[in-house]
JSON list of C-alpha atoms in Angstrom, two decimals:
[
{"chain": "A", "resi": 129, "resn": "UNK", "atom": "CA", "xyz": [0.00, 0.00, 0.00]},
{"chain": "A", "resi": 130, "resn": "UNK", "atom": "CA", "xyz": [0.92, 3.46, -1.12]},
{"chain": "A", "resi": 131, "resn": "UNK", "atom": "CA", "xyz": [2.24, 6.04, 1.73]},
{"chain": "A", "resi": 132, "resn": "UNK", "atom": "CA", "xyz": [-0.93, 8.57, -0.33]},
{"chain": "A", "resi": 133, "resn": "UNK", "atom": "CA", "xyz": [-3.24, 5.44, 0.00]},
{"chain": "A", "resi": 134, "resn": "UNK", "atom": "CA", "xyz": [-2.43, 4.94, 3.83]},
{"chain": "A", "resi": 135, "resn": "UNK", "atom": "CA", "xyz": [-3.27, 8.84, 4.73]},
{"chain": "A", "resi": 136, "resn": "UNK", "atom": "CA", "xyz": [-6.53, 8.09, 2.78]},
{"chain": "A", "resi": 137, "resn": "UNK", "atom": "CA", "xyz": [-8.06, 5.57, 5.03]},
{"chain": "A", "resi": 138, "resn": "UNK", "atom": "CA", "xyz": [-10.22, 6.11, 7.55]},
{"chain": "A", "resi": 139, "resn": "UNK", "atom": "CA", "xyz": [-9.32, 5.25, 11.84]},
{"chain": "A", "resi": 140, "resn": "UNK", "atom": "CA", "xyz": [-11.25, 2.01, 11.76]},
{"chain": "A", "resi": 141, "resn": "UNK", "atom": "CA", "xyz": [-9.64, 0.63, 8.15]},
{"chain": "A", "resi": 142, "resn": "UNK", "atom": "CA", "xyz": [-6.03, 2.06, 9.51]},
{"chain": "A", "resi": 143, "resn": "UNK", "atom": "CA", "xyz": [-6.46, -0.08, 12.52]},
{"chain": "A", "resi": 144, "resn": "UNK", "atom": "CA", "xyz": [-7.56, -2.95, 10.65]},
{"chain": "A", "resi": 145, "resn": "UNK", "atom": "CA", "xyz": [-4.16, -2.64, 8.73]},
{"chain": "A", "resi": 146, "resn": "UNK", "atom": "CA", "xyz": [-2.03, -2.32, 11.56]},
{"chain": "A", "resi": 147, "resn": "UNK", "atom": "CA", "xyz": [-3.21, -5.41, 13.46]},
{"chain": "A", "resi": 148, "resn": "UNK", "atom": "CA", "xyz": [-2.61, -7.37, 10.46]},
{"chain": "A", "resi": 149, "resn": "UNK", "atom": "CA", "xyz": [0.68, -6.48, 9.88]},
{"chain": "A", "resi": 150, "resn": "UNK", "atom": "CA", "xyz": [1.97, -4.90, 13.01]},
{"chain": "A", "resi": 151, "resn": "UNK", "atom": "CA", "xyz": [3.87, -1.78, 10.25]},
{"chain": "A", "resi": 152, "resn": "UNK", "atom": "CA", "xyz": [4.84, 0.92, 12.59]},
{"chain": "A", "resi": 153, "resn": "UNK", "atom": "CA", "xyz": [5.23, 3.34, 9.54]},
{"chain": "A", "resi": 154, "resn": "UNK", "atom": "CA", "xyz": [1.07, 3.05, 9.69]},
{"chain": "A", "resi": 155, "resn": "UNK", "atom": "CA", "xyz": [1.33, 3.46, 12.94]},
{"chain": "A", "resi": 156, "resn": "UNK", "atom": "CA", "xyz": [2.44, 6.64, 12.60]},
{"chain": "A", "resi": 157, "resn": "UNK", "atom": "CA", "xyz": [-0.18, 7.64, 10.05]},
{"chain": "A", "resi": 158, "resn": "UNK", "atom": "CA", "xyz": [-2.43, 6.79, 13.64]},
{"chain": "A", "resi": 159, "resn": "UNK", "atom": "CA", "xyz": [-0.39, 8.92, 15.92]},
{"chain": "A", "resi": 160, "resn": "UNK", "atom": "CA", "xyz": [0.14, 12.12, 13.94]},
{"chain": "A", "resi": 161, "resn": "UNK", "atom": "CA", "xyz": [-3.80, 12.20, 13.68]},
{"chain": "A", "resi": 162, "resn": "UNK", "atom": "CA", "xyz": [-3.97, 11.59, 17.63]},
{"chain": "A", "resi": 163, "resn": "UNK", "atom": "CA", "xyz": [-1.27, 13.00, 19.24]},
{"chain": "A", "resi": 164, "resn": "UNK", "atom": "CA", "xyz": [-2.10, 16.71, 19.81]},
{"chain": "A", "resi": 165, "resn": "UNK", "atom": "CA", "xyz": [-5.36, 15.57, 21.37]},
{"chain": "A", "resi": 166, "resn": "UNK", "atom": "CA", "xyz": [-3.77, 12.71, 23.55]},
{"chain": "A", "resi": 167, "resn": "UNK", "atom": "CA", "xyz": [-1.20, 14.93, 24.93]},
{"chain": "A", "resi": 168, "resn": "UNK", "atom": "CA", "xyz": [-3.72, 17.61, 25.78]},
{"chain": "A", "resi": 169, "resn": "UNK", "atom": "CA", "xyz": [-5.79, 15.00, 27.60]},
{"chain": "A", "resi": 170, "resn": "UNK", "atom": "CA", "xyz": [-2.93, 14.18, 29.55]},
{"chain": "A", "resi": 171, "resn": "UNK", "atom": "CA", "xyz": [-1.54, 17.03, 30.36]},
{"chain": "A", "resi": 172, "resn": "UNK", "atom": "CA", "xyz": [-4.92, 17.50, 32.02]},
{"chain": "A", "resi": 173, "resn": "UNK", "atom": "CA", "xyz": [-3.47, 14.93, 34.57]},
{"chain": "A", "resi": 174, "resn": "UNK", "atom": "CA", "xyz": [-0.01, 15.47, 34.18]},
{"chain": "A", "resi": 175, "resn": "UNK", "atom": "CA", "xyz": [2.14, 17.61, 36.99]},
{"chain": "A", "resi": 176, "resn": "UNK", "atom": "CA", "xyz": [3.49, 19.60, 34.05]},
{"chain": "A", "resi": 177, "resn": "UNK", "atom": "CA", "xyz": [5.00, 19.28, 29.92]},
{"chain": "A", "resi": 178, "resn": "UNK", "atom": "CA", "xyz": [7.48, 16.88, 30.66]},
{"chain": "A", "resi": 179, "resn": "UNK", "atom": "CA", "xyz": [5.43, 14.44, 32.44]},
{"chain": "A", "resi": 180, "resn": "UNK", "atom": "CA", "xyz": [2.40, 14.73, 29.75]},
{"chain": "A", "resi": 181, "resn": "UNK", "atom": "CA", "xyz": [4.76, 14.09, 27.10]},
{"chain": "A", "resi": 182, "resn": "UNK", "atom": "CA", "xyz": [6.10, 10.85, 28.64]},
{"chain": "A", "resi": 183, "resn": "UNK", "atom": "CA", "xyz": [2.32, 9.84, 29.31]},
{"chain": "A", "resi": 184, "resn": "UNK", "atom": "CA", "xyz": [1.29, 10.64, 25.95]},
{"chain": "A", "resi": 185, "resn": "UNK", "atom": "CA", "xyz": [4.24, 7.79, 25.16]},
{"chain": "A", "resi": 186, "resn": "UNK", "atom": "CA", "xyz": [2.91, 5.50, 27.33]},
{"chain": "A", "resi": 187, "resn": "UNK", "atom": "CA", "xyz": [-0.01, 5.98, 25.78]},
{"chain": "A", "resi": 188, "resn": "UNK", "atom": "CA", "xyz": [0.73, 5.45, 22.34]},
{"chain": "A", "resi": 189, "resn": "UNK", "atom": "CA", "xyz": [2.98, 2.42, 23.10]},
{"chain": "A", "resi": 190, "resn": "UNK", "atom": "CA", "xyz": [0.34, 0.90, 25.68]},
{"chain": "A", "resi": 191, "resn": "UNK", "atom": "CA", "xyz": [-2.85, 1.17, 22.01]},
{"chain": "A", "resi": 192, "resn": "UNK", "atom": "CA", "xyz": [0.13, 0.04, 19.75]},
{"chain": "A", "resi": 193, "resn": "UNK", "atom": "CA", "xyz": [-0.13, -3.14, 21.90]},
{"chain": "A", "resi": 194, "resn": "UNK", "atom": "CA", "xyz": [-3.59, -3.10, 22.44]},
{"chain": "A", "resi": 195, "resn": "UNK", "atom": "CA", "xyz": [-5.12, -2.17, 19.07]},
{"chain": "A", "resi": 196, "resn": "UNK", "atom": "CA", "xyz": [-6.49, -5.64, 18.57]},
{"chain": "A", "resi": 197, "resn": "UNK", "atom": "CA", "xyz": [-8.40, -5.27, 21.38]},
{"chain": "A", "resi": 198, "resn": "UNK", "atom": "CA", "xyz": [-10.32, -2.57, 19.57]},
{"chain": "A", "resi": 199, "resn": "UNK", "atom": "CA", "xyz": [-13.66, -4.10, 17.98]},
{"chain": "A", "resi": 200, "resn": "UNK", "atom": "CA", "xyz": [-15.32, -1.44, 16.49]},
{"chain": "A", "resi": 201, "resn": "UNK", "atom": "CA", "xyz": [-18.42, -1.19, 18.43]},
{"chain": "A", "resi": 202, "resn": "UNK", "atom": "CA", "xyz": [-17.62, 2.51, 19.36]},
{"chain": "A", "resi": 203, "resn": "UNK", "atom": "CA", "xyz": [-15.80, 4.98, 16.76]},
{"chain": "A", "resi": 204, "resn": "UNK", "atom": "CA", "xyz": [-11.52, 4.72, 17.38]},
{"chain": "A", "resi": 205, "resn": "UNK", "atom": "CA", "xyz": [-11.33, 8.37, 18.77]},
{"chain": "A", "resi": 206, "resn": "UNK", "atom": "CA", "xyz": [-14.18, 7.12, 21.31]},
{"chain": "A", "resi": 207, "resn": "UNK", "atom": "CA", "xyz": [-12.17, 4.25, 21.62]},
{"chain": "A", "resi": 208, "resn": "UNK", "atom": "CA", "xyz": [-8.93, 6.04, 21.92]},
{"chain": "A", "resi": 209, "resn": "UNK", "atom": "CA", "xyz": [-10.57, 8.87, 24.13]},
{"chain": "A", "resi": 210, "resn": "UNK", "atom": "CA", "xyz": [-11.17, 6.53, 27.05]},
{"chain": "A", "resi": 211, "resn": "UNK", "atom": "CA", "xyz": [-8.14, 4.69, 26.56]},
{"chain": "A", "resi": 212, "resn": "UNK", "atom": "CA", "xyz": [-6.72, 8.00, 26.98]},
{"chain": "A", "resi": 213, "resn": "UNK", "atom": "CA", "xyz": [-8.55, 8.94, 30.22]},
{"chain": "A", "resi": 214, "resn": "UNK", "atom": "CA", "xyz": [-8.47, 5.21, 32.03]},
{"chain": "A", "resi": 215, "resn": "UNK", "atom": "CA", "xyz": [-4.37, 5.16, 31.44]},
{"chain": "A", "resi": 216, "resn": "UNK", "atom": "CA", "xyz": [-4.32, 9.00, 32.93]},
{"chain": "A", "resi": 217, "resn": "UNK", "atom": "CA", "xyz": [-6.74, 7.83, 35.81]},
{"chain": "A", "resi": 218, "resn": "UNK", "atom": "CA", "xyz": [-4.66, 4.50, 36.60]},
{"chain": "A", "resi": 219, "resn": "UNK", "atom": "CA", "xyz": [-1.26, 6.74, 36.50]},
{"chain": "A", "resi": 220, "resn": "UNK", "atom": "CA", "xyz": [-3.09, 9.51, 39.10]},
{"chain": "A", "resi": 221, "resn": "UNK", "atom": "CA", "xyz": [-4.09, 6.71, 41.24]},
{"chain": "A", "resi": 222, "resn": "UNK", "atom": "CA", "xyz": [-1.30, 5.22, 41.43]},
{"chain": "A", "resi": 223, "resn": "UNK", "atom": "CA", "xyz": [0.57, 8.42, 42.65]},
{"chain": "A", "resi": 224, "resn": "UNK", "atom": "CA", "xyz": [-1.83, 9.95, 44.66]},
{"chain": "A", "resi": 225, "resn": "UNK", "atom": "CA", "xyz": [0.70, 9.77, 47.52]},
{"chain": "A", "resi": 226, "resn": "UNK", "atom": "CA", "xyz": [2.10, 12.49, 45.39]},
{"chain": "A", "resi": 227, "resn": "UNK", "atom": "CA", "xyz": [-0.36, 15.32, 46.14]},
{"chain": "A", "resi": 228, "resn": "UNK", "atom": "CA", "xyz": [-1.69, 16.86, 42.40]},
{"chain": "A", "resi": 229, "resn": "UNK", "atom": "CA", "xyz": [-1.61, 20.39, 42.51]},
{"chain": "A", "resi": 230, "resn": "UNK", "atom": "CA", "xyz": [-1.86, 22.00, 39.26]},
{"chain": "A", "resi": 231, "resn": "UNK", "atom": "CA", "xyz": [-4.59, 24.32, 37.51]},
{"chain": "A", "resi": 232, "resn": "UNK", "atom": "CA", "xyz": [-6.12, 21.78, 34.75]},
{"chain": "A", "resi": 233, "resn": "UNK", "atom": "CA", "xyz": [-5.62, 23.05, 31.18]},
{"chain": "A", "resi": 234, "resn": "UNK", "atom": "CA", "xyz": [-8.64, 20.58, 29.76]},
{"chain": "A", "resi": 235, "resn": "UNK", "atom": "CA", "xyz": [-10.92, 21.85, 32.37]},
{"chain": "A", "resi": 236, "resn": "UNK", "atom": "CA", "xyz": [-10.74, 25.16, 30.78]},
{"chain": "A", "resi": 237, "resn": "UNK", "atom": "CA", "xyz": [-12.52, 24.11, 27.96]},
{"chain": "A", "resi": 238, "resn": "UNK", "atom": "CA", "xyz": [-15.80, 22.24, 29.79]},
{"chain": "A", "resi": 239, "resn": "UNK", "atom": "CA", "xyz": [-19.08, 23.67, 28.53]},
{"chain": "A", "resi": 240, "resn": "UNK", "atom": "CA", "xyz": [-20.55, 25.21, 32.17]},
{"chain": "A", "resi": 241, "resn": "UNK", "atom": "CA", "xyz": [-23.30, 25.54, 30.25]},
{"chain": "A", "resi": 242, "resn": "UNK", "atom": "CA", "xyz": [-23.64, 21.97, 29.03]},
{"chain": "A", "resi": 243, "resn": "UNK", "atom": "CA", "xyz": [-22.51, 20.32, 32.63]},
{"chain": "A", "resi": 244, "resn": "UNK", "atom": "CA", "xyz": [-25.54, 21.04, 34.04]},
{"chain": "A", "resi": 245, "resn": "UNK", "atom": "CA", "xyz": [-28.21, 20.36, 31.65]},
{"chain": "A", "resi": 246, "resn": "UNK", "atom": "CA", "xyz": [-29.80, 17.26, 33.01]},
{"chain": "A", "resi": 247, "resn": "UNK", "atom": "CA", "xyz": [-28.84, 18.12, 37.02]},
{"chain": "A", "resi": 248, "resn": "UNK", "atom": "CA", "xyz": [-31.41, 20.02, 39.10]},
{"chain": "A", "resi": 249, "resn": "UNK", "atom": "CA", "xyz": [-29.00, 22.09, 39.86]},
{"chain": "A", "resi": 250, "resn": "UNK", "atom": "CA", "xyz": [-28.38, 23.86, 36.38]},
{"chain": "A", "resi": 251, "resn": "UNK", "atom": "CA", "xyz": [-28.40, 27.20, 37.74]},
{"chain": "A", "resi": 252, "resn": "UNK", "atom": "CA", "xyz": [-25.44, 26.85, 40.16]},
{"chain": "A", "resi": 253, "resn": "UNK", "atom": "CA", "xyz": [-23.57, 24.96, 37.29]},
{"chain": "A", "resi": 254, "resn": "UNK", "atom": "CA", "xyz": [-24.24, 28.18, 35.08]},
{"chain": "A", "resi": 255, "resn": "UNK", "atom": "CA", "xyz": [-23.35, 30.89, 37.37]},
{"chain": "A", "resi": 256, "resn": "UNK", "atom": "CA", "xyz": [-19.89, 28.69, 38.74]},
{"chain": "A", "resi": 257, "resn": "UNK", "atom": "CA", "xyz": [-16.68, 30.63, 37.09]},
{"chain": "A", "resi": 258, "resn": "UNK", "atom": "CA", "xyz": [-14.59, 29.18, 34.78]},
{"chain": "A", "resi": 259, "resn": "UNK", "atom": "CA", "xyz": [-11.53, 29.59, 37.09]},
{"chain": "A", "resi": 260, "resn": "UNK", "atom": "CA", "xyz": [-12.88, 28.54, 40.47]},
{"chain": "A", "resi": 261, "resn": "UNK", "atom": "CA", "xyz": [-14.36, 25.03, 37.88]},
{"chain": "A", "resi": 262, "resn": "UNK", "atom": "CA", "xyz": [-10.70, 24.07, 37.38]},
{"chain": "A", "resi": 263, "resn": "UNK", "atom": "CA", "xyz": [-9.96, 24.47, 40.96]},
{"chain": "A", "resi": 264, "resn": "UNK", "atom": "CA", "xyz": [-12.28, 22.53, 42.12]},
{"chain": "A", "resi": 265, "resn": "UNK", "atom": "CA", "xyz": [-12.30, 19.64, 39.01]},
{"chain": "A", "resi": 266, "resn": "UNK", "atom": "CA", "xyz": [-9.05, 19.02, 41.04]},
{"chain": "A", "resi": 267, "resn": "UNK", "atom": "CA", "xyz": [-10.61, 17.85, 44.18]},
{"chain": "A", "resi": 268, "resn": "UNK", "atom": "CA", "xyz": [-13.12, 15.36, 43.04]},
{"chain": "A", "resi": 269, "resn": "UNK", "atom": "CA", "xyz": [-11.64, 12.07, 41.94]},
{"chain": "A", "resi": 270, "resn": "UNK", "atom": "CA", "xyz": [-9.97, 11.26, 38.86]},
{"chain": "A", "resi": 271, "resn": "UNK", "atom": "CA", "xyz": [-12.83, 8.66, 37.64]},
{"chain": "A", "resi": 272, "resn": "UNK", "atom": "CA", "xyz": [-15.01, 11.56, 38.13]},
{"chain": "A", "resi": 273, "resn": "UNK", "atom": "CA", "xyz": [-13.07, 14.08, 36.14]},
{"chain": "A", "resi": 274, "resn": "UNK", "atom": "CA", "xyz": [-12.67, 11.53, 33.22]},
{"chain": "A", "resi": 275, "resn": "UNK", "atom": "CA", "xyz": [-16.47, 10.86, 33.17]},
{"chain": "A", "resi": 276, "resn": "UNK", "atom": "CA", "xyz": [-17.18, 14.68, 33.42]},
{"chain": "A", "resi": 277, "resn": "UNK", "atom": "CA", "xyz": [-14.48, 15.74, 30.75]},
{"chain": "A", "resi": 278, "resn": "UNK", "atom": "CA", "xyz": [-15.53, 12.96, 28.18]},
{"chain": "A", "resi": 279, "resn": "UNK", "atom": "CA", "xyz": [-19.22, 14.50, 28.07]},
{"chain": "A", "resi": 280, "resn": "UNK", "atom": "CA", "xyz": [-18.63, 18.16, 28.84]},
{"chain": "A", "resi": 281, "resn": "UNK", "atom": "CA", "xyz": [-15.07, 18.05, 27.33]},
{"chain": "A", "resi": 282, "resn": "UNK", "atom": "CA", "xyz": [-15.28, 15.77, 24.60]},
{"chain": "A", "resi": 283, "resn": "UNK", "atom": "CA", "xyz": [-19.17, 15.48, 23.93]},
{"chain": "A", "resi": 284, "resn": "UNK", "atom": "CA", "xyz": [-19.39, 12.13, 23.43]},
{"chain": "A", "resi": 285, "resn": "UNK", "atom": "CA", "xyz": [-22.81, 11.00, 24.12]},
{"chain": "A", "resi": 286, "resn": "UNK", "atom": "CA", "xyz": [-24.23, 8.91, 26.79]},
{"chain": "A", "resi": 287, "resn": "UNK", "atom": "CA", "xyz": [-24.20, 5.61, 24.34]},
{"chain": "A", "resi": 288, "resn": "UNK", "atom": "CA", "xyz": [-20.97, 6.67, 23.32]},
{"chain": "A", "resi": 289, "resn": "UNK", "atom": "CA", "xyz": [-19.64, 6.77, 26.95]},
{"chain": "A", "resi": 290, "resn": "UNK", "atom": "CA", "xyz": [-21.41, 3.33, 27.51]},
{"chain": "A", "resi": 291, "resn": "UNK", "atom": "CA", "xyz": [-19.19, 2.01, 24.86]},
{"chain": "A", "resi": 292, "resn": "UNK", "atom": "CA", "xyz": [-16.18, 3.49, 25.52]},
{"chain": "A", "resi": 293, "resn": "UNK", "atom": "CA", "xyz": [-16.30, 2.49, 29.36]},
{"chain": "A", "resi": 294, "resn": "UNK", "atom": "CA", "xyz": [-18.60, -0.87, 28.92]},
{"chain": "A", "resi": 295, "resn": "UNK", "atom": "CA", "xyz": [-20.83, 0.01, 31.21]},
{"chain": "A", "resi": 296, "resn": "UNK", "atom": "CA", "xyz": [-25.28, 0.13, 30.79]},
{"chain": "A", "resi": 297, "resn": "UNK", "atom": "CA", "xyz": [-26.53, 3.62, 29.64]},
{"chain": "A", "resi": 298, "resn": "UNK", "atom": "CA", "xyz": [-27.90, 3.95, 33.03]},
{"chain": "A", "resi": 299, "resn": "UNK", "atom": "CA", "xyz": [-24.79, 3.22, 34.50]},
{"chain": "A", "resi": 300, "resn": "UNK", "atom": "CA", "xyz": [-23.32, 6.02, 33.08]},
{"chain": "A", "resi": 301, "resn": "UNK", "atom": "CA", "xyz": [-26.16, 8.14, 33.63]},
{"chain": "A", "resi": 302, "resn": "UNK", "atom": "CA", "xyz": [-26.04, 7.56, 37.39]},
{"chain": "A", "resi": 303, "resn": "UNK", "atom": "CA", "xyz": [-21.79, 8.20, 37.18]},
{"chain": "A", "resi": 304, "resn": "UNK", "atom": "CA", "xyz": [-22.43, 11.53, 35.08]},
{"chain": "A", "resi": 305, "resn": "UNK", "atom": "CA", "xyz": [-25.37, 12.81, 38.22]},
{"chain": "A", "resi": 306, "resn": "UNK", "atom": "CA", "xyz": [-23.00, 11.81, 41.60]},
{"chain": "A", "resi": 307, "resn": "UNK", "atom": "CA", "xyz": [-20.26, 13.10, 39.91]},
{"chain": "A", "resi": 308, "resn": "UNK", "atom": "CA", "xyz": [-21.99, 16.32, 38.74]},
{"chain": "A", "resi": 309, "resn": "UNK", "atom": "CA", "xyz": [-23.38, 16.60, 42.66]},
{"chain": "A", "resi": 310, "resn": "UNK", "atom": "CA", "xyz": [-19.89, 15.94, 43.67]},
{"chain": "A", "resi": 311, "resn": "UNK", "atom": "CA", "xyz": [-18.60, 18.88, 41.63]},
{"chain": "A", "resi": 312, "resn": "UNK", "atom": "CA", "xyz": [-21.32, 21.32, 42.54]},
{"chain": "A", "resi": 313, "resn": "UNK", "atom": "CA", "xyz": [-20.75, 20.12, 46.34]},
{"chain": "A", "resi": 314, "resn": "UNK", "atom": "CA", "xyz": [-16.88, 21.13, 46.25]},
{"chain": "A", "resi": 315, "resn": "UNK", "atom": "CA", "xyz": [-17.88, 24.06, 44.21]},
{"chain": "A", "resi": 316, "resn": "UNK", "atom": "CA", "xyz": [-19.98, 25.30, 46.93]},
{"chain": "A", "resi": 317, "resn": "UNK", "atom": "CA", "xyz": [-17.81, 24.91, 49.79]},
{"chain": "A", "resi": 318, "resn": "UNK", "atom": "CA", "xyz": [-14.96, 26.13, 47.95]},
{"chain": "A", "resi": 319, "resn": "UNK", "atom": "CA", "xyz": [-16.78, 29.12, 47.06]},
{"chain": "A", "resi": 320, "resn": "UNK", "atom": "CA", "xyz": [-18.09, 29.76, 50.68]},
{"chain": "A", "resi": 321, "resn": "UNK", "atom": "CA", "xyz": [-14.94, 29.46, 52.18]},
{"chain": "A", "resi": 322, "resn": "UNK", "atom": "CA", "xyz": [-12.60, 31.25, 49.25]},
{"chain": "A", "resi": 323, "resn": "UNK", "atom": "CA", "xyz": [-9.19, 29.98, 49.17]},
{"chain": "A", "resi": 324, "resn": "UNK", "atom": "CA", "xyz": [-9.69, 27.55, 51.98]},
{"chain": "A", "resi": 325, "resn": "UNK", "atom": "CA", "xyz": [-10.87, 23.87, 50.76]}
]
């Protein structure tokens, strides 16, 4: 196959490709589409540039490895999306005994507007500012934030998120509300008492 001909086929037919023959020059074709948006991603768990670049490695090395696994039920960016956020999560669990403290970069971007749409409590979500949000998007947990920033971030839908973290639409309905009422919860406090959490 033509280098022209590899840059012309779609995510799904690319993967396809590369579990047959394992080319890393296709590979490639994969990673320049994905990278920017992978690194941003992690870099929305990362304590800084260098460590988001080595996750975004990680990352890239860890779906190289695991492409097969990929079946096609969901889209590949859906796929790679919450491939994306589960190896971030797993990597902030796993150092929590290193305390995060860092403003978010992806949490800039959530929709306010958007997060609270189906919550009762659309108002507060509406009126919370944009810089207090990424504050406090630090303080619930990291399964949270991924849930959150996949919908509000990412806009995938709620069957979309049931594929891409194999879990019942209600399931992931029930994940999106606690974790909505978790965030509106540490919003509120944090608010009331200003600087003090």
């Amino acid at each position: 196959m033509t280098t022209k001909a590899v840059h012309t086929l779609s995510d799904e037919m690319l993967v396809e490709a590369i579990v047959k023959t394992n080319d890393t020059m296709m590979f490639e074709v994969l990673y320049d589409r994905y990278a920017s948006m992978v690194y941003n991603k992690c870099y929305g768990f990362a304590n800084g540039v260098d460590e988001a670049k080595d996750l975004t490695q990680d990352v890239f090395l860890r779906v190289f490895v695991k492409l097969g696994s990929f079946k096609g039920k969901s889209k590949f960016s859906t796929w790679l999306y919450s491939f994306t956020y589960n190896h971030c999560v797993n990597y902030v669990t796993r150092n929590t005994a290193k305390k995060i403290e860092k403003k978010s970069v992806s949490s800039e971007h959530v929709d306010i507007q958007n997060i609270g749409e189906d919550v009762d409590s659309t108002r507060e979500f509406q009126n919370m500012r944009v810089e207090q949000l990424k504050k406090v998007m630090e303080l619930i947990s990291p399964e949270e934030k991924m849930i959150l920033l996949l919908k509000y971030q990412d806009n995938l839908s709620i069957k979309e998120l049931s594929e891409a973290l194999d879990i019942g639409e209600s399931a992931v309905k029930m994940r999106l509300k606690r974790a909505k009422e978790k965030l509106v919860l540490k919003y509120n406090n944090y608010t009331k008492d200003g600087e003090s959490i």
